[in-house]
CSV table of C-alpha atoms and ligand atoms in Angstrom, one decimal:
chain,number,residue,atom,x,y,z
A,284,MET,CA,-29.6,-7.3,5.3
A,285,LEU,CA,-29.1,-8.4,1.7
A,286,ALA,CA,-30.2,-12.0,2.6
A,287,ALA,CA,-33.3,-10.9,4.6
A,288,ALA,CA,-36.8,-11.5,3.2
A,289,PRO,CA,-38.0,-8.1,1.9
A,290,GLU,CA,-41.2,-8.1,4.0
A,291,SER,CA,-39.1,-8.6,7.1
A,292,LEU,CA,-37.7,-5.1,6.6
A,293,LEU,CA,-40.8,-3.3,5.7
A,294,ALA,CA,-43.3,-1.3,7.7
A,295,SER,CA,-46.9,-2.6,7.8
A,296,ASP,CA,-47.9,-0.4,4.8
A,297,GLY,CA,-45.5,-2.4,2.7
A,298,ARG,CA,-44.1,0.7,1.1
A,299,HIS,CA,-41.6,2.0,3.7
A,300,PHE,CA,-38.8,0.4,5.5
A,301,ASP,CA,-39.3,-0.1,9.3
A,302,PRO,CA,-36.1,1.3,10.8
A,303,ALA,CA,-36.5,-0.8,13.9
A,304,LYS,CA,-36.8,-4.0,11.8
A,305,VAL,CA,-33.8,-3.0,9.8
A,306,MET,CA,-31.7,-2.5,12.9
A,307,THR,CA,-32.9,-5.8,14.3
A,308,THR,CA,-31.9,-7.5,11.1
A,309,ALA,CA,-28.5,-5.8,11.0
A,310,MET,CA,-27.9,-6.8,14.6
A,311,ARG,CA,-28.9,-10.5,14.2
A,312,ASN,CA,-26.2,-12.8,15.6
A,313,GLU,CA,-24.4,-9.7,16.9
A,314,LYS,CA,-23.5,-9.4,20.6
A,315,PRO,CA,-24.8,-6.3,22.5
A,316,GLY,CA,-22.2,-3.8,23.6
A,317,GLY,CA,-19.1,-2.7,21.8
A,318,HIS,CA,-20.3,0.9,21.2
A,319,GLY,CA,-17.3,2.4,19.4
A,320,ASP,CA,-14.8,1.8,16.7
A,321,ARG,CA,-11.8,3.8,17.7
A,322,ALA,CA,-10.7,1.4,20.4
A,323,ALA,CA,-10.1,-1.5,18.0
A,324,ALA,CA,-8.5,0.7,15.3
A,325,VAL,CA,-6.0,2.2,17.7
A,326,GLY,CA,-5.5,-1.2,19.3
A,327,ALA,CA,-4.5,-2.7,15.9
A,328,ILE,CA,-1.9,0.0,15.4
A,329,GLU,CA,-0.5,-0.1,18.9
A,330,LEU,CA,-0.2,-3.9,18.9
A,331,ALA,CA,1.6,-3.8,15.5
A,332,ILE,CA,4.2,-1.6,17.2
A,333,TRP,CA,4.8,-4.2,19.8
A,334,ASP,CA,5.2,-6.8,17.1
A,335,LEU,CA,7.6,-4.5,15.2
A,336,ASN,CA,9.7,-3.7,18.3
A,337,ALA,CA,10.1,-7.3,19.2
A,338,LYS,CA,11.1,-8.2,15.6
A,339,LEU,CA,13.7,-5.4,15.6
A,340,ASP,CA,15.3,-7.2,18.6
A,341,ASP,CA,14.6,-10.7,17.1
A,342,GLU,CA,12.7,-11.8,20.2
A,343,PRO,CA,9.2,-13.1,20.9
A,344,ALA,CA,6.7,-10.4,21.9
A,345,TYR,CA,6.2,-11.8,25.4
A,346,VAL,CA,9.9,-11.1,26.1
A,347,ALA,CA,9.6,-7.5,25.0
A,348,ILE,CA,6.3,-7.1,26.9
A,349,ALA,CA,7.8,-8.7,30.1
A,350,ARG,CA,10.9,-6.5,30.0
A,351,ALA,CA,8.9,-3.3,29.4
A,352,TYR,CA,6.8,-4.0,32.5
A,353,GLY,CA,9.5,-5.4,34.8
A,354,ARG,CA,8.2,-9.0,34.6
A,355,PRO,CA,10.2,-12.2,34.3
A,356,THR,CA,11.2,-12.8,30.7
A,357,ALA,CA,11.6,-16.6,30.8
A,358,ALA,CA,9.1,-18.5,28.7
A,359,ARG,CA,6.4,-20.2,30.6
A,360,SER,CA,3.2,-21.8,29.7
A,361,VAL,CA,-0.1,-20.4,30.8
A,362,ASP,CA,-3.5,-21.9,31.5
A,363,VAL,CA,-5.6,-22.3,28.4
A,364,TYR,CA,-9.1,-23.6,27.6
A,365,ALA,CA,-10.9,-24.4,24.4
A,366,ALA,CA,-13.7,-21.9,23.8
A,367,GLY,CA,-16.7,-22.8,21.5
A,368,GLY,CA,-19.4,-25.2,22.6
A,369,TYR,CA,-21.9,-24.1,20.0
A,370,TYR,CA,-25.5,-25.2,19.3
A,371,TYR,CA,-26.1,-28.0,16.8
A,372,GLU,CA,-29.5,-28.9,15.3
A,373,PRO,CA,-30.4,-32.5,16.2
A,374,GLY,CA,-30.1,-35.0,13.4
A,375,ARG,CA,-27.6,-32.8,11.4
A,376,GLY,CA,-24.6,-35.0,12.1
A,377,LYS,CA,-22.3,-33.0,14.4
A,378,THR,CA,-23.0,-32.7,18.1
A,379,LEU,CA,-21.7,-30.7,21.0
A,380,SER,CA,-19.8,-33.8,22.2
A,381,ASP,CA,-18.2,-34.1,18.8
A,382,GLU,CA,-16.9,-30.6,19.0
A,383,LEU,CA,-15.6,-31.0,22.6
A,384,ASN,CA,-14.0,-34.3,21.8
A,385,GLY,CA,-12.2,-32.7,18.9
A,386,TYR,CA,-10.7,-30.2,21.4
A,387,ARG,CA,-9.7,-32.9,23.8
A,388,ALA,CA,-7.9,-34.7,20.9
A,389,MET,CA,-5.9,-31.5,20.4
A,390,GLY,CA,-4.7,-31.5,24.0
A,391,PHE,CA,-7.3,-29.4,25.8
A,392,SER,CA,-8.9,-30.6,29.1
A,393,ALA,CA,-10.9,-27.5,29.9
A,394,PHE,CA,-13.8,-26.1,27.8
A,395,LYS,CA,-16.3,-23.3,27.5
A,396,ILE,CA,-19.7,-23.7,26.0
A,397,LYS,CA,-22.5,-21.3,25.0
A,398,VAL,CA,-25.7,-21.0,27.0
A,399,GLY,CA,-28.8,-18.8,26.4
A,400,GLY,CA,-29.5,-20.0,22.9
A,401,ALA,CA,-32.0,-22.5,24.0
A,402,PRO,CA,-34.5,-22.8,27.0
A,403,LEU,CA,-32.9,-23.4,30.4
A,404,ALA,CA,-33.9,-27.1,30.5
A,405,ASP,CA,-32.2,-27.7,27.1
A,406,ASP,CA,-29.1,-25.8,28.3
A,407,LEU,CA,-28.9,-27.9,31.4
A,408,LYS,CA,-28.8,-31.1,29.2
A,409,ARG,CA,-26.0,-29.5,27.2
A,410,ILE,CA,-24.1,-28.7,30.3
A,411,GLU,CA,-24.4,-32.3,31.4
A,412,GLU,CA,-23.3,-33.5,28.0
A,413,ALA,CA,-20.2,-31.3,28.2
A,414,LEU,CA,-19.5,-32.4,31.8
A,415,ALA,CA,-19.3,-36.0,30.7
A,416,ILE,CA,-16.3,-34.9,28.6
A,417,ALA,CA,-14.8,-32.2,30.9
A,418,GLY,CA,-15.0,-34.6,33.9
A,419,GLU,CA,-15.8,-32.0,36.5
A,420,GLY,CA,-17.3,-28.5,36.8
A,421,SER,CA,-14.0,-26.9,37.5
A,422,ARG,CA,-13.1,-27.6,33.8
A,423,LEU,CA,-16.2,-26.2,32.2
A,424,SER,CA,-17.4,-22.6,31.9
A,425,VAL,CA,-20.6,-21.3,30.3
A,426,ASP,CA,-20.9,-18.1,28.3
A,427,ALA,CA,-24.3,-16.3,27.8
A,428,ASN,CA,-22.9,-13.7,25.4
A,429,GLY,CA,-24.7,-11.0,27.2
A,430,ARG,CA,-28.2,-12.2,26.5
A,431,PHE,CA,-29.9,-12.5,29.9
A,432,ASP,CA,-32.2,-10.1,31.7
A,433,ILE,CA,-32.1,-10.2,35.4
A,434,GLN,CA,-34.8,-12.8,35.9
A,435,THR,CA,-33.3,-15.2,33.4
A,436,ALA,CA,-29.8,-14.6,34.8
A,437,LEU,CA,-30.9,-15.4,38.3
A,438,ALA,CA,-32.8,-18.5,37.1
A,439,TYR,CA,-29.7,-19.8,35.3
A,440,ALA,CA,-27.5,-18.9,38.3
A,441,GLU,CA,-29.7,-21.0,40.6
A,442,ALA,CA,-30.0,-23.9,38.2
A,443,ILE,CA,-26.2,-24.2,37.4
A,444,ALA,CA,-24.9,-23.6,40.9
A,445,PRO,CA,-24.9,-27.4,41.8
A,446,TYR,CA,-22.6,-28.1,38.9
A,447,LYS,CA,-19.9,-25.9,40.5
A,448,LEU,CA,-18.8,-24.6,37.1
A,449,ARG,CA,-15.5,-22.8,36.5
A,450,TRP,CA,-17.2,-19.6,35.6
A,451,PHE,CA,-20.5,-18.0,34.3
A,452,GLU,CA,-19.5,-15.5,31.5
A,453,GLU,CA,-21.1,-12.3,30.2
A,454,ILE,CA,-24.4,-13.0,31.9
A,455,GLY,CA,-26.3,-9.8,30.9
A,456,ASP,CA,-25.6,-6.7,28.8
A,457,PRO,CA,-21.9,-6.0,29.3
A,458,LEU,CA,-22.7,-2.4,30.5
A,459,ASP,CA,-25.4,-3.5,32.9
A,460,PHE,CA,-23.2,-3.4,35.9
A,461,ALA,CA,-26.2,-3.5,38.3
A,462,LEU,CA,-27.3,-6.8,36.8
A,463,ASN,CA,-23.8,-8.2,37.2
A,464,ALA,CA,-23.7,-7.1,40.8
A,465,GLU,CA,-27.1,-8.6,41.6
A,466,VAL,CA,-26.0,-12.0,40.1
A,467,ALA,CA,-22.8,-11.8,42.1
A,468,GLN,CA,-24.8,-11.4,45.2
A,469,ALA,CA,-26.9,-14.5,44.5
A,470,TYR,CA,-24.3,-16.8,42.8
A,471,ASP,CA,-21.1,-17.7,44.7
A,472,ARG,CA,-19.2,-19.3,41.9
A,473,PRO,CA,-17.0,-17.1,39.7
A,474,ILE,CA,-18.4,-14.7,37.2
A,475,ALA,CA,-16.5,-13.6,34.1
A,476,THR,CA,-16.9,-10.4,32.1
A,477,GLY,CA,-15.1,-7.6,30.4
A,478,GLU,CA,-14.6,-8.7,26.8
A,479,ASN,CA,-17.0,-5.8,25.7
A,480,LEU,CA,-15.4,-3.2,27.8
A,481,PHE,CA,-13.1,-1.1,25.6
A,482,SER,CA,-11.4,1.3,27.9
A,483,LEU,CA,-9.9,2.0,31.3
A,484,ALA,CA,-13.0,4.1,32.1
A,485,ASP,CA,-15.3,1.1,31.3
A,486,THR,CA,-13.2,-1.1,33.5
A,487,LYS,CA,-13.4,1.5,36.3
A,488,ASN,CA,-17.2,1.4,36.0
A,489,LEU,CA,-17.2,-2.3,36.2
A,490,LEU,CA,-15.1,-2.2,39.4
A,491,ASN,CA,-17.2,0.6,40.9
A,492,PHE,CA,-20.6,-0.8,40.1
A,493,GLY,CA,-20.4,-4.4,38.9
A,494,GLY,CA,-19.9,-6.3,42.2
A,495,MET,CA,-16.8,-8.1,41.0
A,496,ARG,CA,-15.1,-10.1,43.8
A,497,PRO,CA,-11.3,-10.1,44.5
A,498,GLY,CA,-9.9,-13.6,44.4
A,499,ARG,CA,-12.8,-15.1,42.6
A,500,ASP,CA,-14.2,-13.4,39.4
A,501,ILE,CA,-12.6,-13.3,36.0
A,502,PHE,CA,-11.7,-10.2,33.8
A,503,GLN,CA,-11.7,-10.7,30.1
A,504,MET,CA,-10.7,-7.3,28.7
A,505,ASP,CA,-8.8,-7.6,25.4
A,506,ALA,CA,-6.0,-5.3,24.4
A,507,GLY,CA,-6.9,-5.8,20.7
A,508,LEU,CA,-10.4,-4.4,21.3
A,509,SER,CA,-9.4,-1.6,23.7
A,510,TYR,CA,-6.7,0.7,22.4
A,511,GLY,CA,-3.8,-1.8,22.7
A,512,LEU,CA,-1.5,-3.0,25.4
A,513,THR,CA,-0.7,0.4,26.9
A,514,GLU,CA,-4.4,0.9,27.9
A,515,TYR,CA,-4.7,-2.8,28.9
A,516,VAL,CA,-1.8,-2.5,31.3
A,517,ARG,CA,-3.5,0.5,32.9
A,518,MET,CA,-6.5,-1.7,33.4
A,519,ILE,CA,-4.4,-4.4,35.1
A,520,GLU,CA,-2.8,-1.8,37.3
A,521,LEU,CA,-6.3,-0.5,38.2
A,522,LEU,CA,-7.4,-4.1,39.1
A,523,GLU,CA,-4.4,-4.6,41.4
A,524,SER,CA,-5.0,-1.2,43.1
A,525,ARG,CA,-8.5,-2.4,43.9
A,526,GLY,CA,-7.3,-5.7,45.5
A,527,PHE,CA,-7.7,-8.0,42.5
A,528,ASP,CA,-4.9,-10.3,41.3
A,529,ARG,CA,-3.6,-10.3,37.8
A,530,THR,CA,-4.2,-14.0,37.6
A,531,GLN,CA,-7.9,-13.2,37.6
A,532,ALA,CA,-7.3,-11.7,34.1
A,533,TYR,CA,-8.0,-14.1,31.2
A,534,PRO,CA,-8.1,-12.0,28.0
A,535,HIS,CA,-10.8,-12.7,25.5
A,536,GLY,CA,-9.8,-13.6,22.0
A,537,GLY,CA,-8.1,-17.0,21.8
A,538,HIS,CA,-5.2,-16.0,19.5
A,539,LEU,CA,-1.4,-15.5,19.6
A,540,ILE,CA,-1.5,-11.8,20.5
A,541,ASN,CA,-3.3,-12.4,23.8
A,542,LEU,CA,-1.2,-15.6,24.4
A,543,HIS,CA,2.0,-13.4,24.4
A,544,ILE,CA,0.3,-10.8,26.5
A,545,ALA,CA,-0.8,-13.4,29.1
A,546,VAL,CA,2.7,-14.8,29.3
A,547,GLY,CA,4.5,-11.5,29.3
A,548,LEU,CA,2.3,-9.9,32.0
A,549,GLY,CA,1.9,-13.1,34.1
A,550,LEU,CA,-1.9,-13.2,33.7
A,551,GLY,CA,-4.1,-16.2,34.7
A,552,GLY,CA,-4.3,-17.6,31.2
A,553,CYS,CA,-6.1,-17.2,27.9
A,554,GLU,CA,-8.7,-18.9,25.8
A,555,ALA,CA,-8.2,-20.7,22.5
A,556,TYR,CA,-10.4,-20.8,19.4
A,557,SER,CA,-9.0,-23.8,17.6
A,558,GLY,CA,-10.4,-24.0,14.1
A,559,VAL,CA,-12.8,-21.1,14.8
A,560,PHE,CA,-12.4,-17.4,13.9
A,561,LEU,CA,-9.8,-18.2,11.3
A,562,PRO,CA,-7.3,-17.0,10.2
A,563,PHE,CA,-6.5,-15.5,13.6
A,564,GLY,CA,-8.1,-18.1,16.0
A,565,GLY,CA,-6.0,-20.9,17.5
A,566,TYR,CA,-2.3,-21.5,17.9
A,567,PRO,CA,0.3,-23.0,15.5
A,568,ALA,CA,1.9,-26.3,16.1
A,569,GLU,CA,5.1,-24.6,17.3
A,570,CYS,CA,3.2,-23.5,20.4
A,571,ALA,CA,3.4,-26.3,22.9
A,572,LEU,CA,-0.1,-27.3,23.9
A,573,GLY,CA,-1.1,-30.0,26.4
A,574,GLY,CA,-2.5,-30.6,29.8
A,575,SER,CA,-4.6,-27.5,29.3
A,576,SER,CA,-1.6,-25.2,29.1
A,577,VAL,CA,0.0,-23.5,26.1
A,578,GLN,CA,3.4,-21.8,25.6
A,579,PRO,CA,4.4,-19.4,22.9
A,580,SER,CA,7.0,-20.4,20.4
A,581,ASP,CA,10.3,-18.6,20.0
A,582,ALA,CA,9.3,-16.9,16.8
A,583,SER,CA,10.0,-13.2,16.8
A,584,GLY,CA,7.1,-10.8,17.5
A,585,PHE,CA,3.7,-12.3,18.0
A,586,GLY,CA,4.7,-15.2,15.8
A,587,LEU,CA,1.7,-14.7,13.5
A,588,GLU,CA,3.7,-15.8,10.5
A,589,GLN,CA,3.8,-19.3,12.0
A,590,LYS,CA,0.0,-19.6,11.5
A,591,GLN,CA,-0.5,-21.5,8.3
A,592,GLU,CA,-3.8,-19.7,7.7
A,593,LEU,CA,-2.2,-16.3,8.0
A,594,LYS,CA,1.1,-16.9,6.3
A,595,GLY,CA,0.0,-16.2,2.8
A,596,LEU,CA,-2.1,-13.1,3.8
A,597,LEU,CA,0.8,-11.6,5.7
A,598,ALA,CA,3.2,-12.3,2.7
A,599,ASP,CA,0.8,-10.5,0.4
A,600,LEU,CA,0.8,-7.4,2.8
A,601,ALA,CA,4.6,-7.3,2.8
A,602,ALA,CA,4.9,-7.7,-1.0
B,150,LIG,MG1,-17.4,-14.6,25.7
């Protein structure tokens, strides 16, 4: 808002603000959905309790989580992919290939890129550029960040089908379950959604009306955005009661907390934001990363103190 050109916020009389323009400006570069603030606030507190409890027993959080829910407590690695794949203006130096090659050098062999920020023909070129690095469609996902209306969604679904991509993520508005269901009818590759569902009730609506398919589609609900692990486990139990497998759950977020949750609960895997969304994004060197899997370290709690970018901030909080 502060950076906006004044006329871009004003009504045509030049004297009053145009509330609709103000709202559009405030929402620029924001995703749709996410209608609520309590879920994240409660989630922060609830997850801090898991961190504290694990530290009291001097054990990693995934061990505490696994024990609490009757899962195996042995360390294991989970599937991970590098999320990002942003847009770069031509002639400005960095390219999509540069970004993905950077992730490959870190040990990733699966990737996710954005779509919907350019016309379909341009996005298809970006997908082909990314496939040259990923090697095959099963190692590349695309994420529309909830942008598409049904016509655009179906056009993209038809155009990307031949690439046999790993999944097509957040195709339309996260609460437009009818749109999700219609795309699922038309597109037989996996669909991923759920990062902007913030409660068990939202998840129930997705299952009731979103056309999600057992054994195929991917659920990305995130304990940190939806009241914490207690609520998240209820979502997983609901999925299982409806015939889905917990390996279809890949929590959104790309940080240590969801890595521990994925390992502790035996989920399909998680994403990684390496070098993005700092200081929380990405994993410290102590987490074994390679062959597209990642394993938590044996630091106690969620191990956030091992993240160099967080260390100083956490020390300040404790002082
Ligand atoms: Mg996403």
